[in-house]
């Protein structure tokens, strides 16, 4: 088990954290409504516990209960909380603006993501995804294990990078681990991460999505089983555009930096047209990096030099 994760899951199952679990669940399914029984089932709560939590959240306005259908959704009180969060993290709104602009220009999909407590969180999206293997709804999360979040992890300290690669010990063979370690300076030097299309990568992406009520250990086990198959090095991360020839590009991702020089979020470009030549792929990537750099500039961030 990954160090610290057992304690994390134990803490998260504490009764005092049940309201947080409910809000996180509803945020990941913001367009849907759920009955009390469904919430109890998805979050592994007793009906009595679920009733107490939902009553408290409804009274506070954080959850809304439909008067006729008796189903629950996010409440209006969270609008103020969300706006306050956007004021605190203006880069998210600016990234959404840039993603909308690029989506209109390039007609490809974009997502804004951030790593929060070992989870890869979708903060915003533009464009309709071709598949729903990965994150499609704002608020959905993936487990951060290789190579999920590699474009953000590449800017962490060497010790943090080693710990990140260690999380994939159950499914990364030594050659793939060395390949990923070699891609870290390449990601920092060129300013973005990129991966080739492949069935194995799609399976890994799907396996790492954290479903309601699912523990990190369960997700890691599923990813390990998936990763034990044939996933090529270029699906984990490409060193050169030529590796995408005949396969296509799964994603290109560029980081946004905070005033402290840390990665605060990432803009991910996906659903690229099939058959793009090298020059076109380089043009798409350059526009993505320019957009990410613009967000960094507007939040007075500092783009560090590759170390």
Short mmCIF file of C-alpha atoms in Angstrom, two decimals:
data_model
loop_
_atom_site.label_atom_id
_atom_site.label_comp_id
_atom_site.label_asym_id
_atom_site.label_seq_id
_atom_site.Cartn_x
_atom_site.Cartn_y
_atom_site.Cartn_z
CA UNK A 1 0.00 0.00 0.00
CA UNK A 2 1.24 3.52 -0.77
CA UNK A 3 2.64 5.25 2.30
CA UNK A 4 0.05 7.44 4.01
CA UNK A 5 -2.91 6.32 1.92
CA UNK A 6 -4.28 3.94 4.54
CA UNK A 7 -4.45 6.78 7.04
CA UNK A 8 -6.01 9.05 4.42
CA UNK A 9 -8.80 6.59 3.71
CA UNK A 10 -9.29 5.95 7.43
CA UNK A 11 -9.60 9.68 8.08
CA UNK A 12 -11.96 10.12 5.14
CA UNK A 13 -14.25 7.41 6.48
CA UNK A 14 -14.47 9.22 9.83
CA UNK A 15 -18.09 10.29 10.58
CA UNK A 16 -16.98 13.93 10.73
CA UNK A 17 -15.95 13.70 7.07
CA UNK A 18 -19.21 12.30 5.75
CA UNK A 19 -20.56 15.72 4.68
CA UNK A 20 -17.35 16.25 2.68
CA UNK A 21 -17.81 12.89 0.97
CA UNK A 22 -21.38 13.79 0.01
CA UNK A 23 -20.43 17.19 -1.42
CA UNK A 24 -17.48 15.69 -3.32
CA UNK A 25 -19.75 13.02 -4.77
CA UNK A 26 -22.47 15.49 -5.83
CA UNK A 27 -19.86 17.85 -7.30
CA UNK A 28 -18.57 15.03 -9.50
CA UNK A 29 -22.15 14.43 -10.72
CA UNK A 30 -23.39 18.00 -10.79
CA UNK A 31 -26.01 17.42 -13.51
CA UNK A 32 -27.58 14.42 -11.77
CA UNK A 33 -29.95 13.98 -8.82
CA UNK A 34 -29.86 11.13 -6.30
CA UNK A 35 -32.25 9.64 -3.77
CA UNK A 36 -31.22 9.15 -0.17
CA UNK A 37 -30.94 5.40 -0.76
CA UNK A 38 -28.66 5.92 -3.78
CA UNK A 39 -26.36 8.26 -1.85
CA UNK A 40 -26.17 5.79 1.01
CA UNK A 41 -25.34 2.96 -1.39
CA UNK A 42 -22.75 4.86 -3.43
CA UNK A 43 -20.94 6.18 -0.35
CA UNK A 44 -21.29 3.05 1.78
CA UNK A 45 -23.32 4.81 4.47
CA UNK A 46 -26.16 3.46 6.56
CA UNK A 47 -29.52 5.03 5.74
CA UNK A 48 -29.58 6.58 9.20
CA UNK A 49 -26.17 8.20 8.74
CA UNK A 50 -27.06 9.36 5.24
CA UNK A 51 -30.31 10.89 6.50
CA UNK A 52 -28.53 12.85 9.26
CA UNK A 53 -25.84 14.14 6.90
CA UNK A 54 -28.30 15.12 4.14
CA UNK A 55 -30.57 16.88 6.63
CA UNK A 56 -27.67 18.97 7.96
CA UNK A 57 -26.40 19.83 4.47
CA UNK A 58 -29.91 20.73 3.27
CA UNK A 59 -30.49 22.99 6.27
CA UNK A 60 -27.20 24.76 5.47
CA UNK A 61 -28.15 25.21 1.80
CA UNK A 62 -25.18 23.15 0.58
CA UNK A 63 -27.58 20.51 -0.75
CA UNK A 64 -31.01 20.99 -2.34
CA UNK A 65 -33.87 18.48 -2.00
CA UNK A 66 -36.51 18.32 -4.71
CA UNK A 67 -39.91 18.75 -3.02
CA UNK A 68 -41.70 16.20 -5.21
CA UNK A 69 -39.05 13.72 -6.37
CA UNK A 70 -37.23 13.75 -2.99
CA UNK A 71 -33.87 13.69 -4.75
CA UNK A 72 -30.75 15.63 -3.80
CA UNK A 73 -28.47 17.91 -5.82
CA UNK A 74 -25.88 20.58 -5.02
CA UNK A 75 -27.37 23.58 -3.21
CA UNK A 76 -27.26 27.28 -4.01
CA UNK A 77 -25.10 28.06 -0.98
CA UNK A 78 -22.20 26.38 -2.77
CA UNK A 79 -22.36 29.00 -5.53
CA UNK A 80 -20.93 31.55 -3.10
CA UNK A 81 -18.30 29.04 -1.97
CA UNK A 82 -17.38 28.32 -5.58
CA UNK A 83 -17.12 31.99 -6.44
CA UNK A 84 -14.92 32.58 -3.42
CA UNK A 85 -12.66 29.73 -4.55
CA UNK A 86 -12.45 31.19 -8.07
CA UNK A 87 -11.50 34.56 -6.55
CA UNK A 88 -8.80 32.79 -4.56
CA UNK A 89 -7.58 30.85 -7.64
CA UNK A 90 -8.11 33.20 -10.62
CA UNK A 91 -6.02 30.97 -12.88
CA UNK A 92 -8.93 28.56 -13.25
CA UNK A 93 -11.23 31.18 -14.79
CA UNK A 94 -8.43 32.47 -17.04
CA UNK A 95 -7.60 28.93 -18.14
CA UNK A 96 -11.26 28.33 -18.99
CA UNK A 97 -11.25 31.48 -21.11
CA UNK A 98 -8.14 30.35 -22.98
CA UNK A 99 -9.51 26.83 -23.45
CA UNK A 100 -12.71 28.24 -24.95
CA UNK A 101 -10.68 30.40 -27.33
CA UNK A 102 -8.49 27.50 -28.46
CA UNK A 103 -11.45 25.16 -28.77
CA UNK A 104 -13.09 27.62 -31.16
CA UNK A 105 -9.88 27.96 -33.15
CA UNK A 106 -8.66 24.35 -33.26
CA UNK A 107 -11.86 22.36 -32.63
CA UNK A 108 -10.20 20.00 -30.16
CA UNK A 109 -10.98 19.22 -26.54
CA UNK A 110 -9.41 20.91 -23.53
CA UNK A 111 -9.40 20.31 -19.80
CA UNK A 112 -7.98 22.20 -16.83
CA UNK A 113 -6.59 19.88 -14.17
CA UNK A 114 -4.75 20.08 -10.87
CA UNK A 115 -3.19 17.60 -8.47
CA UNK A 116 -4.84 17.81 -5.05
CA UNK A 117 -3.84 15.36 -2.32
CA UNK A 118 -2.61 12.64 -4.69
CA UNK A 119 -5.71 13.02 -6.86
CA UNK A 120 -5.88 14.39 -10.40
CA UNK A 121 -8.90 16.71 -10.41
CA UNK A 122 -10.78 18.07 -13.43
CA UNK A 123 -11.44 21.80 -12.86
CA UNK A 124 -12.92 22.75 -16.22
CA UNK A 125 -13.58 21.43 -19.71
CA UNK A 126 -14.20 22.74 -23.22
CA UNK A 127 -15.35 20.56 -26.11
CA UNK A 128 -17.15 17.23 -26.21
CA UNK A 129 -14.84 14.25 -25.54
CA UNK A 130 -14.79 11.47 -28.13
CA UNK A 131 -14.69 8.85 -25.39
CA UNK A 132 -15.63 8.81 -21.73
CA UNK A 133 -12.78 6.57 -20.61
CA UNK A 134 -11.23 9.38 -18.61
CA UNK A 135 -12.42 12.52 -16.87
CA UNK A 136 -15.40 14.11 -18.58
CA UNK A 137 -17.27 15.98 -15.83
CA UNK A 138 -15.91 18.81 -13.70
CA UNK A 139 -15.14 17.46 -10.25
CA UNK A 140 -14.21 13.95 -11.37
CA UNK A 141 -10.91 12.58 -10.10
CA UNK A 142 -8.19 10.10 -10.99
CA UNK A 143 -5.55 8.53 -8.79
CA UNK A 144 -2.11 10.08 -9.35
CA UNK A 145 0.06 7.13 -10.34
CA UNK A 146 2.40 6.84 -13.35
CA UNK A 147 1.76 8.22 -15.86
CA UNK A 148 -1.31 10.15 -14.65
CA UNK A 149 -0.30 13.75 -13.91
CA UNK A 150 3.25 13.27 -15.18
CA UNK A 151 3.34 16.76 -16.74
CA UNK A 152 2.81 18.29 -13.32
CA UNK A 153 4.96 15.83 -11.40
CA UNK A 154 7.92 16.49 -13.74
CA UNK A 155 8.42 19.87 -12.04
CA UNK A 156 8.55 18.42 -8.51
CA UNK A 157 11.75 17.63 -6.61
CA UNK A 158 13.80 14.53 -7.47
CA UNK A 159 12.59 12.82 -4.27
CA UNK A 160 8.96 13.54 -5.17
CA UNK A 161 9.50 12.22 -8.69
CA UNK A 162 10.99 9.01 -7.29
CA UNK A 163 8.04 8.62 -4.91
CA UNK A 164 5.65 9.17 -7.82
CA UNK A 165 7.32 6.45 -9.88
CA UNK A 166 7.32 4.15 -6.85
CA UNK A 167 3.50 4.30 -6.87
CA UNK A 168 3.61 2.35 -10.11
CA UNK A 169 5.84 -0.41 -8.76
CA UNK A 170 3.05 -2.97 -9.11
CA UNK A 171 2.81 -2.54 -12.89
CA UNK A 172 5.87 -0.66 -14.20
CA UNK A 173 8.70 -2.86 -15.38
CA UNK A 174 12.23 -1.45 -14.88
CA UNK A 175 12.57 -0.38 -18.52
CA UNK A 176 9.35 1.65 -18.45
CA UNK A 177 10.34 3.26 -15.16
CA UNK A 178 13.68 4.30 -16.64
CA UNK A 179 11.89 5.62 -19.70
CA UNK A 180 9.58 7.75 -17.56
CA UNK A 181 12.51 9.04 -15.54
CA UNK A 182 14.22 10.04 -18.80
CA UNK A 183 11.14 11.93 -19.98
CA UNK A 184 11.13 14.26 -16.95
CA UNK A 185 13.89 16.62 -18.19
CA UNK A 186 12.39 16.45 -21.69
CA UNK A 187 9.01 17.61 -20.35
CA UNK A 188 10.64 20.50 -18.49
CA UNK A 189 12.78 21.46 -21.49
CA UNK A 190 10.01 21.53 -24.11
CA UNK A 191 7.33 22.82 -21.71
CA UNK A 192 4.69 20.12 -22.13
CA UNK A 193 3.98 16.40 -21.74
CA UNK A 194 2.55 14.21 -24.50
CA UNK A 195 1.49 10.61 -24.99
CA UNK A 196 0.72 8.45 -28.00
CA UNK A 197 -2.66 6.85 -28.58
CA UNK A 198 -3.05 3.23 -27.57
CA UNK A 199 -5.50 0.75 -26.13
CA UNK A 200 -3.31 0.21 -23.09
CA UNK A 201 -3.28 3.89 -22.19
CA UNK A 202 -7.06 4.13 -22.52
CA UNK A 203 -7.42 1.16 -20.18
CA UNK A 204 -5.07 2.70 -17.63
CA UNK A 205 -6.88 6.04 -17.79
CA UNK A 206 -10.21 4.32 -17.25
CA UNK A 207 -8.88 2.19 -14.41
CA UNK A 208 -7.56 5.18 -12.45
CA UNK A 209 -10.85 7.13 -12.35
CA UNK A 210 -12.02 7.17 -8.73
CA UNK A 211 -15.62 6.02 -8.60
CA UNK A 212 -18.01 7.03 -5.79
CA UNK A 213 -17.28 5.04 -2.66
CA UNK A 214 -14.13 3.48 -4.15
CA UNK A 215 -10.95 3.41 -2.09
CA UNK A 216 -7.51 4.37 -3.39
CA UNK A 217 -6.33 0.81 -2.80
CA UNK A 218 -9.07 -0.55 -5.07
CA UNK A 219 -8.14 1.90 -7.82
CA UNK A 220 -4.45 1.06 -7.50
CA UNK A 221 -5.21 -2.67 -7.75
CA UNK A 222 -7.29 -2.14 -10.89
CA UNK A 223 -4.55 -0.01 -12.44
CA UNK A 224 -1.93 -2.62 -11.61
CA UNK A 225 -3.94 -5.32 -13.36
CA UNK A 226 -4.45 -3.07 -16.38
CA UNK A 227 -0.84 -1.94 -16.47
CA UNK A 228 0.39 -5.50 -16.42
CA UNK A 229 -0.65 -5.74 -20.08
CA UNK A 230 1.12 -4.43 -23.13
CA UNK A 231 1.39 -0.66 -22.70
CA UNK A 232 4.13 0.77 -24.84
CA UNK A 233 6.60 3.34 -23.56
CA UNK A 234 5.21 6.00 -25.93
CA UNK A 235 1.72 5.52 -24.46
CA UNK A 236 3.13 6.38 -21.05
CA UNK A 237 5.04 9.36 -22.47
CA UNK A 238 6.62 10.31 -25.79
CA UNK A 239 10.11 11.71 -26.15
CA UNK A 240 9.60 12.69 -29.80
CA UNK A 241 6.66 13.41 -32.12
CA UNK A 242 7.75 10.62 -34.48
CA UNK A 243 6.54 8.09 -31.90
CA UNK A 244 2.96 9.16 -32.72
CA UNK A 245 3.23 8.36 -36.42
CA UNK A 246 0.55 5.86 -37.41
CA UNK A 247 -0.94 5.98 -33.91
CA UNK A 248 -1.95 9.55 -33.18
CA UNK A 249 -1.61 11.67 -30.06
CA UNK A 250 -3.72 10.98 -26.98
CA UNK A 251 -3.00 14.29 -25.24
CA UNK A 252 -0.64 17.22 -24.93
CA UNK A 253 -0.53 19.04 -21.57
CA UNK A 254 1.14 22.32 -20.58
CA UNK A 255 1.58 23.59 -16.99
CA UNK A 256 0.54 26.89 -15.44
CA UNK A 257 2.84 28.20 -12.73
CA UNK A 258 2.08 30.07 -9.50
CA UNK A 259 3.99 33.15 -8.25
CA UNK A 260 6.15 30.70 -6.27
CA UNK A 261 7.16 28.89 -9.46
CA UNK A 262 5.17 25.74 -8.66
CA UNK A 263 2.70 24.07 -11.05
CA UNK A 264 -0.75 25.19 -9.89
CA UNK A 265 -2.78 23.67 -12.73
CA UNK A 266 -2.40 22.22 -16.20
CA UNK A 267 -4.18 22.72 -19.52
CA UNK A 268 -4.66 19.44 -21.35
CA UNK A 269 -5.40 19.24 -25.08
CA UNK A 270 -7.06 16.04 -26.30
CA UNK A 271 -9.18 14.66 -29.15
CA UNK A 272 -6.65 15.82 -31.75
CA UNK A 273 -7.49 15.08 -35.41
CA UNK A 274 -6.15 11.83 -36.78
CA UNK A 275 -3.34 11.94 -39.30
CA UNK A 276 -1.69 15.17 -38.14
CA UNK A 277 1.83 15.59 -39.46
CA UNK A 278 4.75 16.58 -37.27
CA UNK A 279 4.57 20.27 -38.19
CA UNK A 280 0.86 20.42 -37.37
CA UNK A 281 1.34 18.65 -34.04
CA UNK A 282 4.11 21.10 -33.19
CA UNK A 283 1.81 24.01 -34.12
CA UNK A 284 -0.98 22.72 -31.85
CA UNK A 285 1.49 22.22 -28.98
CA UNK A 286 2.95 25.71 -29.44
CA UNK A 287 -0.51 27.29 -29.20
CA UNK A 288 -1.20 25.28 -26.05
CA UNK A 289 2.05 26.37 -24.39
CA UNK A 290 1.37 30.00 -25.36
CA UNK A 291 -2.04 29.79 -23.70
CA UNK A 292 -0.60 28.24 -20.53
CA UNK A 293 2.15 30.89 -20.44
CA UNK A 294 -0.50 33.60 -20.80
CA UNK A 295 -2.40 32.24 -17.80
CA UNK A 296 0.86 32.13 -15.83
CA UNK A 297 1.54 35.76 -16.74
CA UNK A 298 -1.96 36.99 -15.83
CA UNK A 299 -1.80 35.43 -12.36
CA UNK A 300 1.70 36.87 -11.94
CA UNK A 301 3.18 33.40 -11.95
CA UNK A 302 6.83 32.57 -12.44
CA UNK A 303 7.88 30.01 -15.02
CA UNK A 304 11.03 28.34 -13.67
CA UNK A 305 13.97 27.28 -15.76
CA UNK A 306 14.31 23.53 -16.32
CA UNK A 307 16.55 22.11 -13.65
#
